[in-house]
Amino acid sequence: MKIAVVGATGMVGRVMLDVLAERKFPISELIPVASQRSVGNKVSFAGNEYTIVSMEDAIASKPEIAIFSAGGSTSLEYAPKFAAVGSTVIDNSSAWRMDPDKKLIVPEINAHELGENDKIIANPNCSTIQLVVALNNLHKTYQINRMVISTYQSVTGTGKAAVNQLSFERSNIPGDKVYPYQIDLNCIPHCDIFLDNGYTKEEMKLVHESRKIFGSPELAITATAVRIPVIGGHSESVNVSFHSEFEMEDVKNILTNTDGVIVMDSPEREIYPMPFHSQGKDAVFVGRLRRDESAPNTINMWVVSDNLRKGAATNAVQIAEYLVKNDLINTEVVSQTV
Ligand code: A2P
């Protein structure tokens, strides 16, 4: 199977290549794509070097799957062009997520919605993915009434220029800034752009995307998204009220048995999830589980995941795996594997 990775030189794109190789995705030809300035450069994949090609060359080679992580405007312009030549696009940007004709997929939750006519499939925002993976089974059991989320987001979510800003500041070297303020020794309550309602786009992604993935358009959700000088992954403090009553022990059991979730919750031994040890892992880690003593049927939890893995690359590759497994890709045979 021919696979194009669009944005192959970026933070997510590089992890995408690692995840495809690790999971032995059936690839006969890898087509790495980046901006014009990177065409001709090399990226490594499964121990071999591959040359970056232009978007036009990638479209001309008609890959069966194109996984995009190159920003919203690139996706808006080029995803339909790949779809027009028969490719299935899995898009990691926010360009198509809220389009009512496009599916927004977290495989553990709603991959069954996918059909062979879905040619542009949206991968949710990193903060949303870890939140809904953690909450899906609790929502099914107790029905979420309202969520209050505060995020503590890694600079890797902004891309390689943001990681560079943090390392320049840490080394006291002058360099370009992608954030409006210094990020080292700081936290910035501003992720993505501000909207007319005073929230940031990142905060509203948590609201709209969670509702769409759960198929619960009325869900009450409010969020504050904060960028912190961390590289490993995103953390979220989540306060969730349910319609039904629960026992904390049952909540913990449900989480322990949720696909993709690892519970790390032994306060007496100082065990709780942190971005530091989520880095490079695919799971969503949950801890600090406790009843909110100030409100009925409500819990507090702490949710951590590597935003480049389950929050982006791993989720996209899992979507691709589902498509292959369920014969939803426009291809005759999977001829060769890496
Ligand atoms: P390049 O490295 O050539 O700039 P990040 O989110 O880490 O900043 O990465 C963004 C990715 O998207 C990079 O691989 C970048 O390539 C790629 N990219 C940016 N603009 C385009 C474009 N117009 N066409 C294709 N790839 C693009």
PDB file of N, CA, C and O and ligand atoms in Angstrom, residues 6-13 33-39 52 55 69-71 73-74 77-78 156-161, ligand 1:
ATOM      1  N   VAL A   6       2.104  13.646   4.816  1.00  0.00           N
ATOM      2  CA  VAL A   6       2.230  15.070   4.472  1.00  0.00           C
ATOM      3  C   VAL A   6       2.564  15.845   5.740  1.00  0.00           C
ATOM      4  O   VAL A   6       1.797  15.804   6.710  1.00  0.00           O
ATOM      5  N   GLY A   7       3.724  16.530   5.716  1.00  0.00           N
ATOM      6  CA  GLY A   7       4.229  17.166   6.930  1.00  0.00           C
ATOM      7  C   GLY A   7       5.240  16.246   7.604  1.00  0.00           C
ATOM      8  O   GLY A   7       5.393  16.251   8.825  1.00  0.00           O
ATOM      9  N   ALA A   8       5.933  15.440   6.782  1.00  0.00           N
ATOM     10  CA  ALA A   8       6.814  14.384   7.307  1.00  0.00           C
ATOM     11  C   ALA A   8       8.010  14.921   8.084  1.00  0.00           C
ATOM     12  O   ALA A   8       8.640  14.169   8.832  1.00  0.00           O
ATOM     13  N   THR A   9       8.337  16.207   7.901  1.00  0.00           N
ATOM     14  CA  THR A   9       9.479  16.768   8.632  1.00  0.00           C
ATOM     15  C   THR A   9       9.049  17.434   9.938  1.00  0.00           C
ATOM     16  O   THR A   9       9.888  17.936  10.684  1.00  0.00           O
ATOM     17  N   GLY A  10       7.735  17.486  10.198  1.00  0.00           N
ATOM     18  CA  GLY A  10       7.232  18.203  11.375  1.00  0.00           C
ATOM     19  C   GLY A  10       7.249  17.347  12.622  1.00  0.00           C
ATOM     20  O   GLY A  10       7.611  16.166  12.595  1.00  0.00           O
ATOM     21  N   MET A  11       6.850  17.957  13.737  1.00  0.00           N
ATOM     22  CA  MET A  11       6.843  17.241  15.034  1.00  0.00           C
ATOM     23  C   MET A  11       5.963  15.997  14.951  1.00  0.00           C
ATOM     24  O   MET A  11       6.371  14.909  15.338  1.00  0.00           O
ATOM     25  N   VAL A  12       4.727  16.185  14.457  1.00  0.00           N
ATOM     26  CA  VAL A  12       3.808  15.039  14.395  1.00  0.00           C
ATOM     27  C   VAL A  12       4.226  14.093  13.275  1.00  0.00           C
ATOM     28  O   VAL A  12       4.202  12.872  13.436  1.00  0.00           O
ATOM     29  N   GLY A  13       4.638  14.662  12.123  1.00  0.00           N
ATOM     30  CA  GLY A  13       4.990  13.845  10.962  1.00  0.00           C
ATOM     31  C   GLY A  13       6.089  12.847  11.285  1.00  0.00           C
ATOM     32  O   GLY A  13       6.028  11.674  10.899  1.00  0.00           O
ATOM     33  N   VAL A  33       6.119  13.926   2.319  1.00  0.00           N
ATOM     34  CA  VAL A  33       5.842  15.221   1.688  1.00  0.00           C
ATOM     35  C   VAL A  33       6.067  16.308   2.730  1.00  0.00           C
ATOM     36  O   VAL A  33       5.745  16.124   3.900  1.00  0.00           O
ATOM     37  N   ALA A  34       6.632  17.441   2.281  1.00  0.00           N
ATOM     38  CA  ALA A  34       6.739  18.603   3.173  1.00  0.00           C
ATOM     39  C   ALA A  34       6.654  19.840   2.292  1.00  0.00           C
ATOM     40  O   ALA A  34       6.282  19.747   1.111  1.00  0.00           O
ATOM     41  N   SER A  35       6.974  20.986   2.858  1.00  0.00           N
ATOM     42  CA  SER A  35       6.854  22.218   2.066  1.00  0.00           C
ATOM     43  C   SER A  35       7.954  22.235   1.000  1.00  0.00           C
ATOM     44  O   SER A  35       8.918  21.463   1.061  1.00  0.00           O
ATOM     45  N   GLN A  36       7.797  23.158   0.071  1.00  0.00           N
ATOM     46  CA  GLN A  36       8.731  23.264  -1.048  1.00  0.00           C
ATOM     47  C   GLN A  36      10.184  23.386  -0.570  1.00  0.00           C
ATOM     48  O   GLN A  36      11.090  22.843  -1.180  1.00  0.00           O
ATOM     49  N   ARG A  37      10.355  24.066   0.593  1.00  0.00           N
ATOM     50  CA  ARG A  37      11.745  24.262   1.044  1.00  0.00           C
ATOM     51  C   ARG A  37      12.414  22.966   1.496  1.00  0.00           C
ATOM     52  O   ARG A  37      13.634  22.894   1.594  1.00  0.00           O
ATOM     53  N   SER A  38      11.646  21.924   1.757  1.00  0.00           N
ATOM     54  CA  SER A  38      12.252  20.659   2.205  1.00  0.00           C
ATOM     55  C   SER A  38      12.353  19.617   1.104  1.00  0.00           C
ATOM     56  O   SER A  38      12.925  18.536   1.326  1.00  0.00           O
ATOM     57  N   VAL A  39      11.781  19.903  -0.066  1.00  0.00           N
ATOM     58  CA  VAL A  39      11.787  18.908  -1.148  1.00  0.00           C
ATOM     59  C   VAL A  39      13.242  18.546  -1.485  1.00  0.00           C
ATOM     60  O   VAL A  39      14.094  19.434  -1.614  1.00  0.00           O
ATOM     61  N   ILE A  52      12.119  13.598   0.415  1.00  0.00           N
ATOM     62  CA  ILE A  52      10.875  14.384   0.482  1.00  0.00           C
ATOM     63  C   ILE A  52      10.472  14.808  -0.927  1.00  0.00           C
ATOM     64  O   ILE A  52      11.307  15.308  -1.689  1.00  0.00           O
ATOM     65  N   MET A  55       4.069  18.243  -2.967  1.00  0.00           N
ATOM     66  CA  MET A  55       2.664  17.870  -2.878  1.00  0.00           C
ATOM     67  C   MET A  55       2.159  17.380  -4.240  1.00  0.00           C
ATOM     68  O   MET A  55       1.446  16.373  -4.321  1.00  0.00           O
ATOM     69  N   SER A  69      -0.312  16.122   8.370  1.00  0.00           N
ATOM     70  CA  SER A  69      -0.115  16.924   9.576  1.00  0.00           C
ATOM     71  C   SER A  69       0.747  18.109   9.185  1.00  0.00           C
ATOM     72  O   SER A  69       1.943  18.173   9.493  1.00  0.00           O
ATOM     73  N   ALA A  70       0.151  19.020   8.444  1.00  0.00           N
ATOM     74  CA  ALA A  70       0.916  20.142   7.885  1.00  0.00           C
ATOM     75  C   ALA A  70       0.139  21.452   8.005  1.00  0.00           C
ATOM     76  O   ALA A  70       0.356  22.378   7.241  1.00  0.00           O
ATOM     77  N   GLY A  71      -0.775  21.499   8.993  1.00  0.00           N
ATOM     78  CA  GLY A  71      -1.521  22.735   9.227  1.00  0.00           C
ATOM     79  C   GLY A  71      -2.830  22.786   8.453  1.00  0.00           C
ATOM     80  O   GLY A  71      -3.009  22.097   7.446  1.00  0.00           O
ATOM     81  N   SER A  73      -4.448  25.198   6.660  1.00  0.00           N
ATOM     82  CA  SER A  73      -4.629  25.747   5.308  1.00  0.00           C
ATOM     83  C   SER A  73      -4.105  24.771   4.264  1.00  0.00           C
ATOM     84  O   SER A  73      -4.693  24.616   3.187  1.00  0.00           O
ATOM     85  N   THR A  74      -3.021  24.048   4.596  1.00  0.00           N
ATOM     86  CA  THR A  74      -2.504  23.032   3.669  1.00  0.00           C
ATOM     87  C   THR A  74      -3.560  21.932   3.472  1.00  0.00           C
ATOM     88  O   THR A  74      -3.808  21.482   2.348  1.00  0.00           O
ATOM     89  N   GLU A  77      -6.529  23.076   1.301  1.00  0.00           N
ATOM     90  CA  GLU A  77      -6.220  23.163  -0.123  1.00  0.00           C
ATOM     91  C   GLU A  77      -5.974  21.776  -0.744  1.00  0.00           C
ATOM     92  O   GLU A  77      -6.475  21.480  -1.831  1.00  0.00           O
ATOM     93  N   TYR A  78      -5.218  20.934  -0.044  1.00  0.00           N
ATOM     94  CA  TYR A  78      -4.729  19.718  -0.712  1.00  0.00           C
ATOM     95  C   TYR A  78      -5.497  18.429  -0.393  1.00  0.00           C
ATOM     96  O   TYR A  78      -5.464  17.498  -1.200  1.00  0.00           O
ATOM     97  N   THR A 156       5.197  20.852  22.411  1.00  0.00           N
ATOM     98  CA  THR A 156       5.259  20.048  21.185  1.00  0.00           C
ATOM     99  C   THR A 156       3.964  20.167  20.372  1.00  0.00           C
ATOM    100  O   THR A 156       3.973  19.964  19.167  1.00  0.00           O
ATOM    101  N   GLY A 157       2.869  20.514  21.043  1.00  0.00           N
ATOM    102  CA  GLY A 157       1.594  20.664  20.350  1.00  0.00           C
ATOM    103  C   GLY A 157       1.587  21.840  19.378  1.00  0.00           C
ATOM    104  O   GLY A 157       0.759  21.900  18.472  1.00  0.00           O
ATOM    105  N   THR A 158       2.482  22.781  19.581  1.00  0.00           N
ATOM    106  CA  THR A 158       2.535  23.947  18.678  1.00  0.00           C
ATOM    107  C   THR A 158       3.457  23.681  17.493  1.00  0.00           C
ATOM    108  O   THR A 158       3.434  24.419  16.515  1.00  0.00           O
ATOM    109  N   GLY A 159       4.304  22.650  17.583  1.00  0.00           N
ATOM    110  CA  GLY A 159       5.196  22.342  16.459  1.00  0.00           C
ATOM    111  C   GLY A 159       6.643  22.613  16.794  1.00  0.00           C
ATOM    112  O   GLY A 159       6.989  23.062  17.892  1.00  0.00           O
ATOM    113  N   LYS A 160       7.491  22.337  15.804  1.00  0.00           N
ATOM    114  CA  LYS A 160       8.934  22.349  16.085  1.00  0.00           C
ATOM    115  C   LYS A 160       9.448  23.748  16.420  1.00  0.00           C
ATOM    116  O   LYS A 160      10.380  23.901  17.202  1.00  0.00           O
ATOM    117  N   ALA A 161       8.804  24.803  15.867  1.00  0.00           N
ATOM    118  CA  ALA A 161       9.267  26.161  16.165  1.00  0.00           C
ATOM    119  C   ALA A 161       9.081  26.486  17.645  1.00  0.00           C
ATOM    120  O   ALA A 161       9.861  27.236  18.243  1.00  0.00           O
TER     121      ALA A 161
HETATM  122  P1  A2P B   1       8.673  21.964   6.313  1.00  0.00           P
HETATM  123  O1  A2P B   1       9.519  21.227   7.295  1.00  0.00           O
HETATM  124  O2  A2P B   1       9.196  21.894   4.939  1.00  0.00           O
HETATM  125  O3  A2P B   1       8.336  23.356   6.762  1.00  0.00           O
HETATM  126  P2  A2P B   1       5.373  21.539  12.581  1.00  0.00           P
HETATM  127  O4  A2P B   1       3.906  21.441  12.944  1.00  0.00           O
HETATM  128  O5  A2P B   1       6.222  20.715  13.473  1.00  0.00           O
HETATM  129  O6  A2P B   1       5.834  22.948  12.453  1.00  0.00           O
HETATM  130  O7  A2P B   1       5.497  20.890  11.113  1.00  0.00           O
HETATM  131  C1  A2P B   1       4.717  21.295  10.018  1.00  0.00           C
HETATM  132  C2  A2P B   1       4.938  20.339   8.851  1.00  0.00           C
HETATM  133  O8  A2P B   1       4.105  20.767   7.768  1.00  0.00           O
HETATM  134  C3  A2P B   1       6.354  20.334   8.329  1.00  0.00           C
HETATM  135  O9  A2P B   1       6.664  19.042   7.836  1.00  0.00           O
HETATM  136  C4  A2P B   1       6.272  21.329   7.180  1.00  0.00           C
HETATM  137  O10 A2P B   1       7.278  21.167   6.216  1.00  0.00           O
HETATM  138  C5  A2P B   1       4.921  20.952   6.615  1.00  0.00           C
HETATM  139  N1  A2P B   1       4.346  22.002   5.773  1.00  0.00           N
HETATM  140  C6  A2P B   1       4.133  23.295   6.081  1.00  0.00           C
HETATM  141  N2  A2P B   1       3.587  23.948   5.035  1.00  0.00           N
HETATM  142  C7  A2P B   1       3.430  23.026   4.050  1.00  0.00           C
HETATM  143  C8  A2P B   1       2.928  23.066   2.706  1.00  0.00           C
HETATM  144  N3  A2P B   1       2.439  24.186   2.174  1.00  0.00           N
HETATM  145  N4  A2P B   1       2.958  21.942   1.982  1.00  0.00           N
HETATM  146  C9  A2P B   1       3.436  20.775   2.504  1.00  0.00           C
HETATM  147  N5  A2P B   1       3.924  20.678   3.766  1.00  0.00           N
HETATM  148  C10 A2P B   1       3.925  21.780   4.520  1.00  0.00           C
END
